[in-house]
Amino acid sequence: MFNCKLNWFWLMTTGVMVAACTPTTIDTSGNNESNIAQASSIPNYPPMYNVEVKVCGDIIAPIRDEQRCINQNLRLWGPVKEAKLVRTGISLPSVSAVDHKVAIASQGCYPVYLQPSQPQFYWADTIIQVNRGSTPTIEIKQTQLSNQQIYELMTNRLTSRRIATFGGRGCEPAPVN
């Protein structure tokens, strides 16, 4: 009997100590110290954009929605200032189309440039065959990434198969005036 009272005594003492050490309020605002420390450890990044480039016109491309278009998705530092279609091939009499490339004015592309570079024209890694005598149109749609998205991208947590990276000879400075 004495042993049973002693066990209840220790059980009650342990319960009182646990209750005394438990906080009486719960922080539901999300502003606790660990969240603040984590948020402050994310550096501020320069602006980065997901850019969709659409070239349409009398080009060699599949017909979709009654148009011939080529789309390319890029990730660029800084906003796109301008895009140009530049002839890179030789116009031969026996060939109806001439090779062109898209040159985009930005501060470089990710992941080739891990930080913004000098603002200038850079080649997008797409060759577009334009039929002689035609002038295709270029449309650009850009969406700025949040600082958190850039952080996740830099730490390899953001995966997007939709965004193409520059490959081959893309993202080199383009000699465009």
PDB file of C-alpha atoms in Angstrom:
ATOM      1  CA  MET A   1       0.000   0.000   0.000  1.00  0.00           C
ATOM      2  CA  PHE A   2       2.837   2.385   0.867  1.00  0.00           C
ATOM      3  CA  ASN A   3       4.515   1.496  -2.453  1.00  0.00           C
ATOM      4  CA  CYS A   4       1.286   2.364  -4.370  1.00  0.00           C
ATOM      5  CA  LYS A   5       1.034   5.776  -2.639  1.00  0.00           C
ATOM      6  CA  LEU A   6       4.696   6.441  -3.440  1.00  0.00           C
ATOM      7  CA  ASN A   7       4.144   5.669  -7.167  1.00  0.00           C
ATOM      8  CA  TRP A   8       1.148   8.046  -7.240  1.00  0.00           C
ATOM      9  CA  PHE A   9       3.279  10.700  -5.534  1.00  0.00           C
ATOM     10  CA  TRP A  10       5.990  10.472  -8.227  1.00  0.00           C
ATOM     11  CA  LEU A  11       3.403  10.390 -10.997  1.00  0.00           C
ATOM     12  CA  MET A  12       1.739  13.549  -9.669  1.00  0.00           C
ATOM     13  CA  THR A  13       5.111  15.285  -9.162  1.00  0.00           C
ATOM     14  CA  THR A  14       6.158  14.484 -12.735  1.00  0.00           C
ATOM     15  CA  GLY A  15       2.807  15.727 -14.080  1.00  0.00           C
ATOM     16  CA  VAL A  16       3.107  19.028 -12.195  1.00  0.00           C
ATOM     17  CA  MET A  17       6.659  19.557 -13.509  1.00  0.00           C
ATOM     18  CA  VAL A  18       5.613  18.866 -17.105  1.00  0.00           C
ATOM     19  CA  ALA A  19       2.645  21.224 -16.786  1.00  0.00           C
ATOM     20  CA  ALA A  20       4.842  23.928 -15.278  1.00  0.00           C
ATOM     21  CA  CYS A  21       7.358  23.701 -18.140  1.00  0.00           C
ATOM     22  CA  THR A  22       4.751  23.798 -20.926  1.00  0.00           C
ATOM     23  CA  PRO A  23       4.084  27.278 -22.377  1.00  0.00           C
ATOM     24  CA  THR A  24       0.571  28.519 -21.794  1.00  0.00           C
ATOM     25  CA  THR A  25       0.290  30.386 -25.129  1.00  0.00           C
ATOM     26  CA  ILE A  26       0.854  29.200 -28.676  1.00  0.00           C
ATOM     27  CA  ASP A  27       2.250  31.540 -31.333  1.00  0.00           C
ATOM     28  CA  THR A  28       0.000  31.130 -34.373  1.00  0.00           C
ATOM     29  CA  SER A  29       1.247  34.226 -36.186  1.00  0.00           C
ATOM     30  CA  GLY A  30       4.293  32.417 -37.603  1.00  0.00           C
ATOM     31  CA  ASN A  31       6.612  35.112 -36.234  1.00  0.00           C
ATOM     32  CA  ASN A  32       8.506  32.912 -33.848  1.00  0.00           C
ATOM     33  CA  GLU A  33      12.270  33.265 -33.611  1.00  0.00           C
ATOM     34  CA  SER A  34      13.138  30.282 -35.831  1.00  0.00           C
ATOM     35  CA  ASN A  35      10.976  31.622 -38.712  1.00  0.00           C
ATOM     36  CA  ILE A  36      12.529  35.080 -38.349  1.00  0.00           C
ATOM     37  CA  ALA A  37      16.034  33.607 -38.297  1.00  0.00           C
ATOM     38  CA  GLN A  38      15.302  31.520 -41.397  1.00  0.00           C
ATOM     39  CA  ALA A  39      13.817  34.463 -43.320  1.00  0.00           C
ATOM     40  CA  SER A  40      16.726  36.730 -42.452  1.00  0.00           C
ATOM     41  CA  SER A  41      19.218  34.125 -43.692  1.00  0.00           C
ATOM     42  CA  ILE A  42      17.878  34.430 -47.281  1.00  0.00           C
ATOM     43  CA  PRO A  43      20.007  36.996 -49.125  1.00  0.00           C
ATOM     44  CA  ASN A  44      18.465  39.597 -51.419  1.00  0.00           C
ATOM     45  CA  TYR A  45      18.965  38.632 -55.046  1.00  0.00           C
ATOM     46  CA  PRO A  46      18.954  40.842 -58.134  1.00  0.00           C
ATOM     47  CA  PRO A  47      15.801  40.588 -60.276  1.00  0.00           C
ATOM     48  CA  MET A  48      15.412  37.416 -62.344  1.00  0.00           C
ATOM     49  CA  TYR A  49      12.668  36.755 -64.876  1.00  0.00           C
ATOM     50  CA  ASN A  50      11.048  33.796 -66.592  1.00  0.00           C
ATOM     51  CA  VAL A  51      10.780  34.968 -70.194  1.00  0.00           C
ATOM     52  CA  GLU A  52       8.660  33.437 -72.935  1.00  0.00           C
ATOM     53  CA  VAL A  53       9.819  34.383 -76.438  1.00  0.00           C
ATOM     54  CA  LYS A  54       7.395  33.754 -79.321  1.00  0.00           C
ATOM     55  CA  VAL A  55       8.476  34.290 -82.940  1.00  0.00           C
ATOM     56  CA  CYS A  56       5.647  34.079 -85.498  1.00  0.00           C
ATOM     57  CA  GLY A  57       5.355  34.730 -89.196  1.00  0.00           C
ATOM     58  CA  ASP A  58       6.467  33.257 -92.500  1.00  0.00           C
ATOM     59  CA  ILE A  59       8.990  30.897 -90.902  1.00  0.00           C
ATOM     60  CA  ILE A  60       9.662  27.181 -91.134  1.00  0.00           C
ATOM     61  CA  ALA A  61       7.716  25.858 -88.149  1.00  0.00           C
ATOM     62  CA  PRO A  62       4.649  23.693 -87.496  1.00  0.00           C
ATOM     63  CA  ILE A  63       1.255  25.366 -87.940  1.00  0.00           C
ATOM     64  CA  ARG A  64      -0.688  25.782 -84.698  1.00  0.00           C
ATOM     65  CA  ASP A  65      -3.805  27.912 -84.361  1.00  0.00           C
ATOM     66  CA  GLU A  66      -3.371  28.932 -88.012  1.00  0.00           C
ATOM     67  CA  GLN A  67       0.068  30.451 -87.291  1.00  0.00           C
ATOM     68  CA  ARG A  68       3.644  29.360 -87.706  1.00  0.00           C
ATOM     69  CA  CYS A  69       5.385  30.085 -84.397  1.00  0.00           C
ATOM     70  CA  ILE A  70       8.419  29.008 -82.403  1.00  0.00           C
ATOM     71  CA  ASN A  71       8.324  29.396 -78.615  1.00  0.00           C
ATOM     72  CA  GLN A  72      11.271  29.402 -76.254  1.00  0.00           C
ATOM     73  CA  ASN A  73      11.263  29.766 -72.473  1.00  0.00           C
ATOM     74  CA  LEU A  74      14.291  31.348 -70.824  1.00  0.00           C
ATOM     75  CA  ARG A  75      15.396  32.492 -67.392  1.00  0.00           C
ATOM     76  CA  LEU A  76      17.155  35.876 -67.544  1.00  0.00           C
ATOM     77  CA  TRP A  77      18.731  38.328 -65.130  1.00  0.00           C
ATOM     78  CA  GLY A  78      17.089  41.730 -65.198  1.00  0.00           C
ATOM     79  CA  PRO A  79      14.122  42.712 -67.302  1.00  0.00           C
ATOM     80  CA  VAL A  80      14.254  42.215 -71.055  1.00  0.00           C
ATOM     81  CA  LYS A  81      14.782  45.582 -72.694  1.00  0.00           C
ATOM     82  CA  GLU A  82      14.479  44.495 -76.333  1.00  0.00           C
ATOM     83  CA  ALA A  83      14.536  41.444 -78.620  1.00  0.00           C
ATOM     84  CA  LYS A  84      15.688  41.299 -82.235  1.00  0.00           C
ATOM     85  CA  LEU A  85      15.685  38.677 -84.941  1.00  0.00           C
ATOM     86  CA  VAL A  86      19.159  38.745 -86.518  1.00  0.00           C
ATOM     87  CA  ARG A  87      20.139  37.044 -89.750  1.00  0.00           C
ATOM     88  CA  THR A  88      23.002  34.619 -89.111  1.00  0.00           C
ATOM     89  CA  GLY A  89      22.867  32.531 -92.285  1.00  0.00           C
ATOM     90  CA  ILE A  90      23.760  33.242 -95.891  1.00  0.00           C
ATOM     91  CA  SER A  91      20.970  33.888 -98.369  1.00  0.00           C
ATOM     92  CA  LEU A  92      21.442  31.402-101.197  1.00  0.00           C
ATOM     93  CA  PRO A  93      19.377  31.526-104.416  1.00  0.00           C
ATOM     94  CA  SER A  94      18.559  27.813-104.226  1.00  0.00           C
ATOM     95  CA  VAL A  95      17.269  27.984-100.626  1.00  0.00           C
ATOM     96  CA  SER A  96      14.002  29.718 -99.721  1.00  0.00           C
ATOM     97  CA  ALA A  97      14.794  30.311 -96.036  1.00  0.00           C
ATOM     98  CA  VAL A  98      17.655  32.001 -94.210  1.00  0.00           C
ATOM     99  CA  ASP A  99      18.848  31.166 -90.672  1.00  0.00           C
ATOM    100  CA  HIS A 100      18.126  33.769 -88.000  1.00  0.00           C
ATOM    101  CA  LYS A 101      18.696  33.856 -84.244  1.00  0.00           C
ATOM    102  CA  VAL A 102      16.972  35.794 -81.473  1.00  0.00           C
ATOM    103  CA  ALA A 103      19.122  38.328 -79.624  1.00  0.00           C
ATOM    104  CA  ILE A 104      17.730  39.482 -76.270  1.00  0.00           C
ATOM    105  CA  ALA A 105      18.840  42.574 -74.348  1.00  0.00           C
ATOM    106  CA  SER A 106      19.177  41.595 -70.680  1.00  0.00           C
ATOM    107  CA  GLN A 107      21.868  41.077 -68.061  1.00  0.00           C
ATOM    108  CA  GLY A 108      22.611  37.479 -68.984  1.00  0.00           C
ATOM    109  CA  CYS A 109      20.879  34.164 -68.523  1.00  0.00           C
ATOM    110  CA  TYR A 110      20.708  31.662 -65.729  1.00  0.00           C
ATOM    111  CA  PRO A 111      22.443  29.206 -65.205  1.00  0.00           C
ATOM    112  CA  VAL A 112      25.226  30.279 -67.586  1.00  0.00           C
ATOM    113  CA  TYR A 113      25.631  33.511 -65.592  1.00  0.00           C
ATOM    114  CA  LEU A 114      25.164  32.847 -61.865  1.00  0.00           C
ATOM    115  CA  GLN A 115      25.011  36.610 -61.274  1.00  0.00           C
ATOM    116  CA  PRO A 116      23.835  39.450 -63.532  1.00  0.00           C
ATOM    117  CA  SER A 117      26.361  40.478 -66.126  1.00  0.00           C
ATOM    118  CA  GLN A 118      26.779  43.576 -68.251  1.00  0.00           C
ATOM    119  CA  PRO A 119      23.499  44.713 -69.866  1.00  0.00           C
ATOM    120  CA  GLN A 120      23.761  43.896 -73.573  1.00  0.00           C
ATOM    121  CA  PHE A 121      22.324  41.575 -76.219  1.00  0.00           C
ATOM    122  CA  TYR A 122      22.725  37.826 -75.668  1.00  0.00           C
ATOM    123  CA  TRP A 123      21.945  35.026 -78.109  1.00  0.00           C
ATOM    124  CA  ALA A 124      19.003  32.759 -77.379  1.00  0.00           C
ATOM    125  CA  ASP A 125      19.949  29.253 -78.466  1.00  0.00           C
ATOM    126  CA  THR A 126      17.328  28.870 -81.205  1.00  0.00           C
ATOM    127  CA  ILE A 127      17.834  28.950 -84.942  1.00  0.00           C
ATOM    128  CA  ILE A 128      14.781  30.139 -86.857  1.00  0.00           C
ATOM    129  CA  GLN A 129      14.542  29.706 -90.603  1.00  0.00           C
ATOM    130  CA  VAL A 130      12.799  32.744 -92.073  1.00  0.00           C
ATOM    131  CA  ASN A 131      11.465  32.649 -95.617  1.00  0.00           C
ATOM    132  CA  ARG A 132      13.044  35.284 -97.826  1.00  0.00           C
ATOM    133  CA  GLY A 133      11.227  38.598 -97.961  1.00  0.00           C
ATOM    134  CA  SER A 134       9.235  38.134 -94.757  1.00  0.00           C
ATOM    135  CA  THR A 135       9.455  39.915 -91.422  1.00  0.00           C
ATOM    136  CA  PRO A 136       8.383  37.751 -88.459  1.00  0.00           C
ATOM    137  CA  THR A 137       7.116  39.251 -85.205  1.00  0.00           C
ATOM    138  CA  ILE A 138       8.647  38.707 -81.784  1.00  0.00           C
ATOM    139  CA  GLU A 139       6.492  38.721 -78.654  1.00  0.00           C
ATOM    140  CA  ILE A 140       7.984  38.668 -75.182  1.00  0.00           C
ATOM    141  CA  LYS A 141       6.161  37.836 -71.978  1.00  0.00           C
ATOM    142  CA  GLN A 142       8.196  38.148 -68.796  1.00  0.00           C
ATOM    143  CA  THR A 143       7.361  37.247 -65.200  1.00  0.00           C
ATOM    144  CA  GLN A 144       9.584  38.354 -62.329  1.00  0.00           C
ATOM    145  CA  LEU A 145      10.581  35.654 -59.849  1.00  0.00           C
ATOM    146  CA  SER A 146      10.233  36.373 -56.143  1.00  0.00           C
ATOM    147  CA  ASN A 147      13.317  36.509 -53.940  1.00  0.00           C
ATOM    148  CA  GLN A 148      12.196  33.211 -52.351  1.00  0.00           C
ATOM    149  CA  GLN A 149      11.921  31.543 -55.795  1.00  0.00           C
ATOM    150  CA  ILE A 150      15.412  32.747 -56.741  1.00  0.00           C
ATOM    151  CA  TYR A 151      16.754  31.438 -53.415  1.00  0.00           C
ATOM    152  CA  GLU A 152      15.134  28.045 -54.048  1.00  0.00           C
ATOM    153  CA  LEU A 153      16.525  28.032 -57.579  1.00  0.00           C
ATOM    154  CA  MET A 154      20.020  28.855 -56.329  1.00  0.00           C
ATOM    155  CA  THR A 155      19.847  26.117 -53.712  1.00  0.00           C
ATOM    156  CA  ASN A 156      18.488  23.633 -56.304  1.00  0.00           C
ATOM    157  CA  ARG A 157      15.073  23.258 -54.697  1.00  0.00           C
ATOM    158  CA  LEU A 158      13.078  24.733 -57.579  1.00  0.00           C
ATOM    159  CA  THR A 159      12.518  22.373 -60.472  1.00  0.00           C
ATOM    160  CA  SER A 160      10.741  23.420 -63.600  1.00  0.00           C
ATOM    161  CA  ARG A 161      10.958  21.353 -66.767  1.00  0.00           C
ATOM    162  CA  ARG A 162       9.108  24.123 -68.589  1.00  0.00           C
ATOM    163  CA  ILE A 163      12.047  26.554 -68.458  1.00  0.00           C
ATOM    164  CA  ALA A 164      14.791  25.710 -70.914  1.00  0.00           C
ATOM    165  CA  THR A 165      18.347  26.514 -70.028  1.00  0.00           C
ATOM    166  CA  PHE A 166      20.706  27.862 -72.620  1.00  0.00           C
ATOM    167  CA  GLY A 167      22.691  25.083 -74.176  1.00  0.00           C
ATOM    168  CA  GLY A 168      25.204  24.810 -76.933  1.00  0.00           C
ATOM    169  CA  ARG A 169      26.358  28.251 -78.021  1.00  0.00           C
ATOM    170  CA  GLY A 170      23.506  30.185 -76.415  1.00  0.00           C
ATOM    171  CA  CYS A 171      23.776  33.091 -74.032  1.00  0.00           C
ATOM    172  CA  GLU A 172      26.956  34.415 -75.531  1.00  0.00           C
ATOM    173  CA  PRO A 173      27.142  38.179 -76.048  1.00  0.00           C
ATOM    174  CA  ALA A 174      25.556  39.015 -79.394  1.00  0.00           C
ATOM    175  CA  PRO A 175      27.248  41.620 -81.611  1.00  0.00           C
ATOM    176  CA  VAL A 176      24.022  43.576 -82.239  1.00  0.00           C
ATOM    177  CA  ASN A 177      23.779  47.356 -82.446  1.00  0.00           C
TER     178      ASN A 177
END
